Short mmCIF file of C-alpha atoms in Angstrom, two decimals:
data_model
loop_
_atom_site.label_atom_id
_atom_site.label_comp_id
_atom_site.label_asym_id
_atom_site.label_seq_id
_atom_site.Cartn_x
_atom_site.Cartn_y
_atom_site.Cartn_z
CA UNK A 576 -27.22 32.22 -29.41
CA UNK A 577 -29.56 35.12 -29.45
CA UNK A 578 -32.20 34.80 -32.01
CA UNK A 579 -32.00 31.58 -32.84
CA UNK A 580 -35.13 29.43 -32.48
CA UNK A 581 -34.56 25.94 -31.15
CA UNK A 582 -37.02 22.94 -30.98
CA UNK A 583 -37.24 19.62 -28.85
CA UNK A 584 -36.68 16.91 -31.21
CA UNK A 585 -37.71 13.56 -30.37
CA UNK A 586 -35.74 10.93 -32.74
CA UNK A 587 -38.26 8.39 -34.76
CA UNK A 588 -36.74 4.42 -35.36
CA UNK A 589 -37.65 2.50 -37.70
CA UNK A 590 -39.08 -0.18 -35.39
CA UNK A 591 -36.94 -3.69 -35.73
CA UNK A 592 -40.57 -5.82 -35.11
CA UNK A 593 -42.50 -4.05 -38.06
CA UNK A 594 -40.25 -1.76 -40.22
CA UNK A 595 -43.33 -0.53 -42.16
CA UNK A 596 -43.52 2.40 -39.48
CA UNK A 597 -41.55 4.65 -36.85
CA UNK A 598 -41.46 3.96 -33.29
CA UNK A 599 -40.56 7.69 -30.94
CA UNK A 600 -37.28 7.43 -29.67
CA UNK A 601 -37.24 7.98 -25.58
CA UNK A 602 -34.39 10.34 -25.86
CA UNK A 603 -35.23 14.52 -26.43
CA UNK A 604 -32.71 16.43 -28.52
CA UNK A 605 -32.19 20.53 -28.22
CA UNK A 606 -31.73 21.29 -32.20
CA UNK A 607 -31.21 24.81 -33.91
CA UNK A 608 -34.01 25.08 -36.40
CA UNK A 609 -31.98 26.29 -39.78
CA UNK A 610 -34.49 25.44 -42.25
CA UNK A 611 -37.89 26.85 -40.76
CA UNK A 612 -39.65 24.02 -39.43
CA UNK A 613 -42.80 23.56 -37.90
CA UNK A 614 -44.51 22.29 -34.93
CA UNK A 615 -45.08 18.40 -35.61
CA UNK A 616 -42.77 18.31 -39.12
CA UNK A 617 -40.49 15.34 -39.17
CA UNK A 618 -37.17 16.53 -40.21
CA UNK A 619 -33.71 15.81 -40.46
CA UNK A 620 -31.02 17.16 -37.84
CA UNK A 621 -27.10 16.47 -37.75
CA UNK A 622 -24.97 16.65 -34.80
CA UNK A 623 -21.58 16.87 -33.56
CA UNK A 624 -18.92 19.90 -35.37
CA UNK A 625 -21.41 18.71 -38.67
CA UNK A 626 -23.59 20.95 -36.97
CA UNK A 627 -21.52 23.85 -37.55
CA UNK A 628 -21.32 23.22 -41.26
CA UNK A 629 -25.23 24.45 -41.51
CA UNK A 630 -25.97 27.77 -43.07
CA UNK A 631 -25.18 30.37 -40.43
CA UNK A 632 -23.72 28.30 -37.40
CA UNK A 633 -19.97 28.69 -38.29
CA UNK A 634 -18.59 29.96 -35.14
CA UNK A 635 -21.99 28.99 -32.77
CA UNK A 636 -21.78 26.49 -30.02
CA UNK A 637 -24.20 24.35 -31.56
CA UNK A 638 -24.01 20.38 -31.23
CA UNK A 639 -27.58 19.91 -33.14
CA UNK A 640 -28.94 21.55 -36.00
CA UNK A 641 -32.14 20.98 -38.23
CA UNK A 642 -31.26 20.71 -42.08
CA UNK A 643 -34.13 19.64 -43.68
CA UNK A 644 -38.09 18.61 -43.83
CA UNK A 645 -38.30 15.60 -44.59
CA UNK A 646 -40.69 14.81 -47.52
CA UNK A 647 -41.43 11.03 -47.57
CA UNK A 648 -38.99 8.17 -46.10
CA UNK A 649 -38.71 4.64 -47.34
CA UNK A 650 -38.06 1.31 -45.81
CA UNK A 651 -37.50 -1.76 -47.85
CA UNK A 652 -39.22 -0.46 -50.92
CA UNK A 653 -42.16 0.56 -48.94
CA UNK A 654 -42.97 4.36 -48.31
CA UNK A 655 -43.62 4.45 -44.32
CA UNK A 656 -43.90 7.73 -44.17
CA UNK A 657 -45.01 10.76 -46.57
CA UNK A 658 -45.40 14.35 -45.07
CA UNK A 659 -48.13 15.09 -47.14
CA UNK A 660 -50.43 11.82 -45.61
CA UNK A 661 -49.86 13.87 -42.04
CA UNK B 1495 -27.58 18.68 -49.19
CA UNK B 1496 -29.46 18.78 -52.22
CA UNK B 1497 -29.04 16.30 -54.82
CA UNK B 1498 -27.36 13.37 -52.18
CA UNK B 1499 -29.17 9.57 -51.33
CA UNK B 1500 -29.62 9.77 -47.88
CA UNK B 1501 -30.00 6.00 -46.28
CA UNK B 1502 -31.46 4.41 -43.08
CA UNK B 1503 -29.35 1.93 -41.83
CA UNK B 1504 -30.05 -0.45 -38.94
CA UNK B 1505 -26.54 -1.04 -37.27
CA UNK B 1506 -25.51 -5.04 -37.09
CA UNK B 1507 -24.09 -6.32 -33.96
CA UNK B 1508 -22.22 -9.65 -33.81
CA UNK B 1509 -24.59 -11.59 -31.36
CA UNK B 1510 -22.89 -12.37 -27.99
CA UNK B 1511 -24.64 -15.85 -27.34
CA UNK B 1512 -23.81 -16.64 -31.28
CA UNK B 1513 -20.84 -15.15 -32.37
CA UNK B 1514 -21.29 -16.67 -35.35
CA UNK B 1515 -24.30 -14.38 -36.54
CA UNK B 1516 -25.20 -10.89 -36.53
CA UNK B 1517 -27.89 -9.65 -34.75
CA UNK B 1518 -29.73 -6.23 -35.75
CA UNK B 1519 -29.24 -3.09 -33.22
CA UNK B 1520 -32.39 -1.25 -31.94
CA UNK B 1521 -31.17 1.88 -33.38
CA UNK B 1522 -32.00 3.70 -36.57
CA UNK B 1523 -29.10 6.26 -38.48
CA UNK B 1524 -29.54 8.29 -41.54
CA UNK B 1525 -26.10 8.22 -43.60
CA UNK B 1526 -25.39 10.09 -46.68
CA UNK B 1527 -24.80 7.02 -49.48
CA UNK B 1528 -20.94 7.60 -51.29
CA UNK B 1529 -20.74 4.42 -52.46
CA UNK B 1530 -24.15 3.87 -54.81
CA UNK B 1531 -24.81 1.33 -52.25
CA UNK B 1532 -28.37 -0.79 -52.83
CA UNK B 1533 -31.68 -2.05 -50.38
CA UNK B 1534 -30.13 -5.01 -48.31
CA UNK B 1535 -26.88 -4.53 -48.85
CA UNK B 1536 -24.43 -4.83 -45.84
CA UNK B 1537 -22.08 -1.36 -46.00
CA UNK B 1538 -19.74 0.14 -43.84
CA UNK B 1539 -20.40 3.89 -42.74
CA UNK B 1540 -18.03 6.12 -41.01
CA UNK B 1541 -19.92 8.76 -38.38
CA UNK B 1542 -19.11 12.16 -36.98
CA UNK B 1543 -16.23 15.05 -38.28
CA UNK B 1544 -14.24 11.59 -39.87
CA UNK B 1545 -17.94 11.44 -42.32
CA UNK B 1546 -16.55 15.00 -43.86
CA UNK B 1547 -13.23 13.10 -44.99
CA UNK B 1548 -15.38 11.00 -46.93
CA UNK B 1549 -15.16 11.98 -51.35
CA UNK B 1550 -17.39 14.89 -51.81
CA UNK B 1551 -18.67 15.50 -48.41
CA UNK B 1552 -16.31 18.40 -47.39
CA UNK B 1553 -18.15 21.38 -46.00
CA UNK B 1554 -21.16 19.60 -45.73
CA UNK B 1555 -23.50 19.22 -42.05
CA UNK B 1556 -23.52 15.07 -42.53
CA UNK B 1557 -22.44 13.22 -39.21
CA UNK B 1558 -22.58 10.05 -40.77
CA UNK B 1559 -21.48 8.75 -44.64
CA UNK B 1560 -21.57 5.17 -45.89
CA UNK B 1561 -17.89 4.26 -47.47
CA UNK B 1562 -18.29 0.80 -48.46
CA UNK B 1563 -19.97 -2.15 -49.09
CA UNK B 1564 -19.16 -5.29 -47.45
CA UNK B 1565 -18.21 -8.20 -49.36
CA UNK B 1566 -17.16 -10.66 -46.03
CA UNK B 1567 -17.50 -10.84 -42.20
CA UNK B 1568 -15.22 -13.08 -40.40
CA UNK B 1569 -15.53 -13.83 -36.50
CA UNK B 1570 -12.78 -15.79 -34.85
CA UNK B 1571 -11.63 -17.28 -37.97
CA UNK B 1572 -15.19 -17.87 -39.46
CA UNK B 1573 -16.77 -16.57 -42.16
CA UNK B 1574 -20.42 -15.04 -40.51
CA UNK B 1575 -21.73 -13.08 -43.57
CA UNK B 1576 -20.84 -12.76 -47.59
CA UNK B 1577 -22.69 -10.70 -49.78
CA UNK B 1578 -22.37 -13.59 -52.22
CA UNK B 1579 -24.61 -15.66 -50.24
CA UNK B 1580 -27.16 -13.06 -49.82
CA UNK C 420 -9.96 2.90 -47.50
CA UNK C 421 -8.28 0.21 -49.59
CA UNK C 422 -5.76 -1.88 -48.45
CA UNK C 423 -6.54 -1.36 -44.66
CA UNK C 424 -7.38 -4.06 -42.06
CA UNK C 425 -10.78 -3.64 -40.47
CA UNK C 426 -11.11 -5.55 -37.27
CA UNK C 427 -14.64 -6.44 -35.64
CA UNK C 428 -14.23 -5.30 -31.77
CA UNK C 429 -16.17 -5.90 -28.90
CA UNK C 430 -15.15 -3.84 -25.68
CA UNK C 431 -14.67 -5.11 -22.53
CA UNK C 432 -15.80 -3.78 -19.45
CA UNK C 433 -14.70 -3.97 -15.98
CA UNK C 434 -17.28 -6.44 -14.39
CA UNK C 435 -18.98 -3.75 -11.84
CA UNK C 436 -20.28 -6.78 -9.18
CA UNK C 437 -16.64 -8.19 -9.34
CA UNK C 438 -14.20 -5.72 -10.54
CA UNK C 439 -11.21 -8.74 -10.90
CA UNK C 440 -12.54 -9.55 -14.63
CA UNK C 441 -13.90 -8.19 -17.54
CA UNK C 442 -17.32 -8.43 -19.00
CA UNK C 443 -18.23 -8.20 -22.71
CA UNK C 444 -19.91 -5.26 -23.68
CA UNK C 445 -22.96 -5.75 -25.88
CA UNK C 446 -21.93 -3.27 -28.94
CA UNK C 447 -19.30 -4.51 -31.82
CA UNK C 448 -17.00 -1.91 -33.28
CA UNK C 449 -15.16 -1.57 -36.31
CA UNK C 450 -11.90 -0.12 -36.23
CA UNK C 451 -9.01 0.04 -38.51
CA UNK C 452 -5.83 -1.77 -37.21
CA UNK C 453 -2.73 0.48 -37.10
CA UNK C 454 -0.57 -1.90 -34.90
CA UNK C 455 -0.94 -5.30 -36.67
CA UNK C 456 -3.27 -6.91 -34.05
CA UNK C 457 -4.52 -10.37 -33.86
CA UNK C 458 -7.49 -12.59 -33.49
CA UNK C 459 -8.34 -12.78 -30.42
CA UNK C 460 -6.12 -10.42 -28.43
CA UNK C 461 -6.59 -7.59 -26.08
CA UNK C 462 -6.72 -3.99 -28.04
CA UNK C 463 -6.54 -0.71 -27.37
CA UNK C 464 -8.72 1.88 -29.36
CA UNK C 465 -9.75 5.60 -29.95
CA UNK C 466 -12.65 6.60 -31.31
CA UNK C 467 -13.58 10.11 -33.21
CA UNK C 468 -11.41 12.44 -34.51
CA UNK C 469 -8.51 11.49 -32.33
CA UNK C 470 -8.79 8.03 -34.50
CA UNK C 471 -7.49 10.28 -37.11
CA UNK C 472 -3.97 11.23 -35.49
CA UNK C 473 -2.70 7.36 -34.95
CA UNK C 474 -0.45 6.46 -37.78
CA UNK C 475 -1.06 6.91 -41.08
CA UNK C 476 -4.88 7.65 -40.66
CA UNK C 477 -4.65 11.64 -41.45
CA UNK C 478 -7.46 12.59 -44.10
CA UNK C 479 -9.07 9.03 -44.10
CA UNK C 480 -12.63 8.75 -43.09
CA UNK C 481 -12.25 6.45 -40.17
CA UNK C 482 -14.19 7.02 -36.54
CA UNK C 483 -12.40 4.15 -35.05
CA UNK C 484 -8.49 3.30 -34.87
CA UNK C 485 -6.73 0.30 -32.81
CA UNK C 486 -3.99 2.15 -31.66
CA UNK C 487 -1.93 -0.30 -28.81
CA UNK C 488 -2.08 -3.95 -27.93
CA UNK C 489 -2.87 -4.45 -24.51
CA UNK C 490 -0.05 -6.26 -22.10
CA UNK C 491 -1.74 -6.13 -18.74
CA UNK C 492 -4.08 -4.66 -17.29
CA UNK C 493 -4.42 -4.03 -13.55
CA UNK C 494 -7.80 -3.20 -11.46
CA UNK C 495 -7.18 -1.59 -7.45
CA UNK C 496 -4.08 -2.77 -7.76
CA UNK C 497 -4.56 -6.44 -8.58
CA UNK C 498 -3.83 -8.04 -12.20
CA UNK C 499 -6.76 -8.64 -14.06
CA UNK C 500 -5.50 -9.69 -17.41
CA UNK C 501 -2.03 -10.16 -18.79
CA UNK C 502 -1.79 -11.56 -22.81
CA UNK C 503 1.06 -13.83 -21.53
CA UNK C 504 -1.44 -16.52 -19.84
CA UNK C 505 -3.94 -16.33 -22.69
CA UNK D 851 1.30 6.16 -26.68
CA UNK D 852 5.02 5.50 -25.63
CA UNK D 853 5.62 6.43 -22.14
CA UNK D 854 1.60 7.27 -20.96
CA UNK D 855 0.04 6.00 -17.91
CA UNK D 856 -3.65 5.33 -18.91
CA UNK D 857 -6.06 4.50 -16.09
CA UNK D 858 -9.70 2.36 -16.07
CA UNK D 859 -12.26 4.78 -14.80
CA UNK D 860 -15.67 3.78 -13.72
CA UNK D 861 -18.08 7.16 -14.29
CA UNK D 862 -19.82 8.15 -10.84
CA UNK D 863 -23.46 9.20 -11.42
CA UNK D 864 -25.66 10.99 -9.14
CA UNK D 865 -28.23 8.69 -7.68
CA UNK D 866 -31.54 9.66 -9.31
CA UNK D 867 -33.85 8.64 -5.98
CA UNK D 868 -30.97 9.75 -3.53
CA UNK D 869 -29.41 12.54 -4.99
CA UNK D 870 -26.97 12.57 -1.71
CA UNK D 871 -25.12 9.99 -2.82
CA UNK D 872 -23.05 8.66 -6.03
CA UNK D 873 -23.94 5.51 -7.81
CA UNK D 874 -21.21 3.75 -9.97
CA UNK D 875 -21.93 3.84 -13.84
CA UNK D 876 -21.96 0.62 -15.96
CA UNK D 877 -19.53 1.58 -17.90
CA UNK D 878 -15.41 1.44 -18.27
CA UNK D 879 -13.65 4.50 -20.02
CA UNK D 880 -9.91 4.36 -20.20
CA UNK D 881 -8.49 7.62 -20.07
CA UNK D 882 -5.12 8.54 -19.84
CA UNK D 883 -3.84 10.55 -16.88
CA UNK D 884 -2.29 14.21 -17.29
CA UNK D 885 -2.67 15.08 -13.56
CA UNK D 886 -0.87 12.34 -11.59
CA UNK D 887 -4.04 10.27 -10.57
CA UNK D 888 -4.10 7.31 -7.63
CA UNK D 889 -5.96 4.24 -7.31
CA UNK D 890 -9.30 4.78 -6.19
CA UNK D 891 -9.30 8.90 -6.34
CA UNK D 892 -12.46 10.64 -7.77
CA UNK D 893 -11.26 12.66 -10.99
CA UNK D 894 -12.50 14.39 -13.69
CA UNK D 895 -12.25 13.90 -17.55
CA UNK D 896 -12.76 14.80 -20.62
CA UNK D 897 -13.68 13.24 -23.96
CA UNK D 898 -13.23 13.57 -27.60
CA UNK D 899 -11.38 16.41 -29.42
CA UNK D 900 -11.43 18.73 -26.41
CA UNK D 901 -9.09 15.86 -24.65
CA UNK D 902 -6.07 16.51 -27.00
CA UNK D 903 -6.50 20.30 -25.52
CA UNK D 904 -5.08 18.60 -22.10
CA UNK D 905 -1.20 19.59 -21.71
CA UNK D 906 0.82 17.97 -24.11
CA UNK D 907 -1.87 15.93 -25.33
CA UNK D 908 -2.11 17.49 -28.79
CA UNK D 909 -1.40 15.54 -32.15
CA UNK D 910 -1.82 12.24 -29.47
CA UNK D 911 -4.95 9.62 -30.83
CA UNK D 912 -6.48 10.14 -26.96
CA UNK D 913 -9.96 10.58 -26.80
CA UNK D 914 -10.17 10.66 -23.15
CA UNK D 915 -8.06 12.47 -20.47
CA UNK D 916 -8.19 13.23 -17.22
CA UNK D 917 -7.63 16.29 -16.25
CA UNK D 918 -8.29 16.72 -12.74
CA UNK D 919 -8.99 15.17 -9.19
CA UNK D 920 -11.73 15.95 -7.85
CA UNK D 921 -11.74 17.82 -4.04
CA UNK D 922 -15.37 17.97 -3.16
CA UNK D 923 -18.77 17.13 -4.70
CA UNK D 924 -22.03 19.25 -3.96
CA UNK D 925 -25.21 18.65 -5.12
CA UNK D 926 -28.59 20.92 -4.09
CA UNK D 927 -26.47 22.61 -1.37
CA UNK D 928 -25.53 19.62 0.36
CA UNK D 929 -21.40 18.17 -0.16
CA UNK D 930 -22.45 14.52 -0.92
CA UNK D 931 -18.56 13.61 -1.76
CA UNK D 932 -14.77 15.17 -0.57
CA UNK D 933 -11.31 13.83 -1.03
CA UNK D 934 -10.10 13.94 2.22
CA UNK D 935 -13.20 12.02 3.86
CA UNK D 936 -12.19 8.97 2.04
CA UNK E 694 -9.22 25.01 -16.06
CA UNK E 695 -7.99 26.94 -12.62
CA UNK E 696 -11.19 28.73 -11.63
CA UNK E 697 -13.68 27.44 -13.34
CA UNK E 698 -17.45 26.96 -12.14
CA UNK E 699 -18.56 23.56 -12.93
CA UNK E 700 -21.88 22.33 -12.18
CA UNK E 701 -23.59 19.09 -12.30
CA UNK E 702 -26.28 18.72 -14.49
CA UNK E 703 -28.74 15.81 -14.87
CA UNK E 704 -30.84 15.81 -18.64
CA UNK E 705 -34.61 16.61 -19.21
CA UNK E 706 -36.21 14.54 -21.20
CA UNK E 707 -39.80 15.33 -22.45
CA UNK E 708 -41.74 12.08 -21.22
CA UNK E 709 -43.21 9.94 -24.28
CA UNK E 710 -46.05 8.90 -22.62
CA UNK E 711 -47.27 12.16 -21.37
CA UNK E 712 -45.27 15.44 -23.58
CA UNK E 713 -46.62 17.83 -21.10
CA UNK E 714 -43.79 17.18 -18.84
CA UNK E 715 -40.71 16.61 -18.33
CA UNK E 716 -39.02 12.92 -16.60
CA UNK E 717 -34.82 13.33 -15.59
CA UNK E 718 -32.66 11.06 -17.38
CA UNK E 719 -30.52 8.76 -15.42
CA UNK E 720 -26.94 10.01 -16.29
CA UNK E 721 -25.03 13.03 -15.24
CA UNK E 722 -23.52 15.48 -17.27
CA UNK E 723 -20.18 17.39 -15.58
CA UNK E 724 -20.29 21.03 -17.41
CA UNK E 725 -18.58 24.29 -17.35
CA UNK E 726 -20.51 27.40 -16.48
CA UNK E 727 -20.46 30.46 -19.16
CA UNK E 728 -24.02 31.90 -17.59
CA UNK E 729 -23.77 32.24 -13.72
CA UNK E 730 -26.36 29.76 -13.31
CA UNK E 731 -27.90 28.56 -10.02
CA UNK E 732 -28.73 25.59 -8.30
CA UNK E 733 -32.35 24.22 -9.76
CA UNK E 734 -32.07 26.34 -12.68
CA UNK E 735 -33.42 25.00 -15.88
CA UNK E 736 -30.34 25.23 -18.54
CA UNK E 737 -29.42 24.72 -22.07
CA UNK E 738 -25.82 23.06 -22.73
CA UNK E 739 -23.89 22.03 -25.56
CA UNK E 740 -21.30 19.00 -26.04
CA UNK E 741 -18.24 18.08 -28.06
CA UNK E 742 -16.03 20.51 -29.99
CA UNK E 743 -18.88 22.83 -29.96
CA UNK E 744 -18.64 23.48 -26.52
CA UNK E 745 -15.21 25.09 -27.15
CA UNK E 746 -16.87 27.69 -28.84
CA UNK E 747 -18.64 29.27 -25.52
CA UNK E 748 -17.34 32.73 -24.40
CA UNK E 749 -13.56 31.87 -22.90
CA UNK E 750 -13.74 28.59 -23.72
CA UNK E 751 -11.36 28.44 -26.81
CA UNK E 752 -8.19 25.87 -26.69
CA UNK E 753 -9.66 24.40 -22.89
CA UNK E 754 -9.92 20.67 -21.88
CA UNK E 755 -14.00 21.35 -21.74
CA UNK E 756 -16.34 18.72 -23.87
CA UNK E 757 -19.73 20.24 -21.72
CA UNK E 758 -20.51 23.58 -21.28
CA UNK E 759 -24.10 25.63 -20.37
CA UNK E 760 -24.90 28.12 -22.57
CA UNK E 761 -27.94 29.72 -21.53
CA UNK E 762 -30.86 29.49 -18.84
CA UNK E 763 -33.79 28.42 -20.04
CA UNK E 764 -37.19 30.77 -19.74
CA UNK E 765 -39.94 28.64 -21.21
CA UNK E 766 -40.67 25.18 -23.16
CA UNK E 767 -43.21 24.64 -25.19
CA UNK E 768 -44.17 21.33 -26.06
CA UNK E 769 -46.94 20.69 -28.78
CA UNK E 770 -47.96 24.35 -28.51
CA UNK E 771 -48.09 23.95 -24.90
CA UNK E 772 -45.93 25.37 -22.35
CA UNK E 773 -44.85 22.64 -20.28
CA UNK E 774 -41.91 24.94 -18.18
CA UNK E 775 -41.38 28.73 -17.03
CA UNK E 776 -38.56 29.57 -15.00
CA UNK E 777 -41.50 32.15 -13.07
CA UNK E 778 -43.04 29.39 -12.04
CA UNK E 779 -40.98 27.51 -10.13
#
């Protein structure tokens, strides 16, 4: 695992009262940043052997990795969050 | 994962009190769409290594894969949901 | 996925203030049926990639298999549930 | 399945304000038993595809197997839990 | 899984209301050792199939294993742990 720069991830819901925004998860996930993200970025992360299906991690014992920055998310026809508006 | 419709999906439970309605789950998941599947719509999504088995998803880092739409629920012999209906 | 039975489960838990029942659990899951199981009756299920090894399931994207139907079951050595006096 | 002794299992967790002492889980796994487990002994498992590694587990839809009993428990220094002091 | 180190390990979850620190989770995690790490130390460990991946861990029963002892966290551009400091 040397190297390898991980980051404390802290899952967003969409919240059930008022899905027009997020509400911070309470759990913290350990993910292996594969795509260069940055301090505050929302971005997506896949667990589980998926994990090991991101560029470079074949062979790693990784159970969370980062795969994208996410750009602008959607609920119900509404945009609720845009990376841009941060 | 460029080019795929990436979903959120709120998870339906069948309500304990009622077990003749669904109830929506707390949680949020992010599932790669397979299916062409539509805002609203009820679907079915398969999670973890079992998502890769889905068409087109071999080889890629997604832990979670919609695979169908629902057309009927049924709970003890009752119909609970139809897409019909909707 | 077509032409296979999904059944809607909810698991049962051993009730921790009096272990002689079962509780439900608050989550539904949806599992194929591999053993021709009824409404109503007491399953047994495996979840993840192990779903994949029961009968005919190799290759299909399933995360949830009923695998057995249960006969009895039998908690510090006292019967808890037996199908024959449902 | 034919032939397999499967046992109810309630997880022990350590008690978060008295870390001396065990606190029973909410939850019921059923795991089935490689080792030769008794009622009431404290035994480890395992879960998901590393439980078909148990002996003569492979190709078998188990996603939970114990694989050990459990001799003595220490936590900080201090043995809050051994076999023989039951 | 004859001489083995296992250690019990309870999750650190960055606290939502104030990210400068840590709050333990409630469960308890049962892992293998790959690191020689020591009671109170700050670690980093991996779940699932991935955890078969450690050094000496291929084709074992293991579904937890620690992977590395943790120097620092930074949370928010802010160190919130060093292993010197403790």
């Amino acid at each position: 695992m040397n190297g390898r720069k991980m980051l404390l991830l802290r899952p967003q819901l969409v919240d059930a009262q008022d899905p027009t925004k997020f509400r911070p998860g309470t759990n913290t996930i350990i993910a292996v940043d594969s795509v260069g993200a940055g301090i505050g970025e929302m971005v997506l992360f896949t667990q589980g052997s998926s994990a090991r299906l991101a560029p470079s991690m074949k062979d790693a014992p990784v159970d969370a990795v980062i795969i994208g920055i996410v750009d602008t998310v959607d609920v119900l026809g509404k945009q609720i969050f845009s990376a841009r508006s941060q």
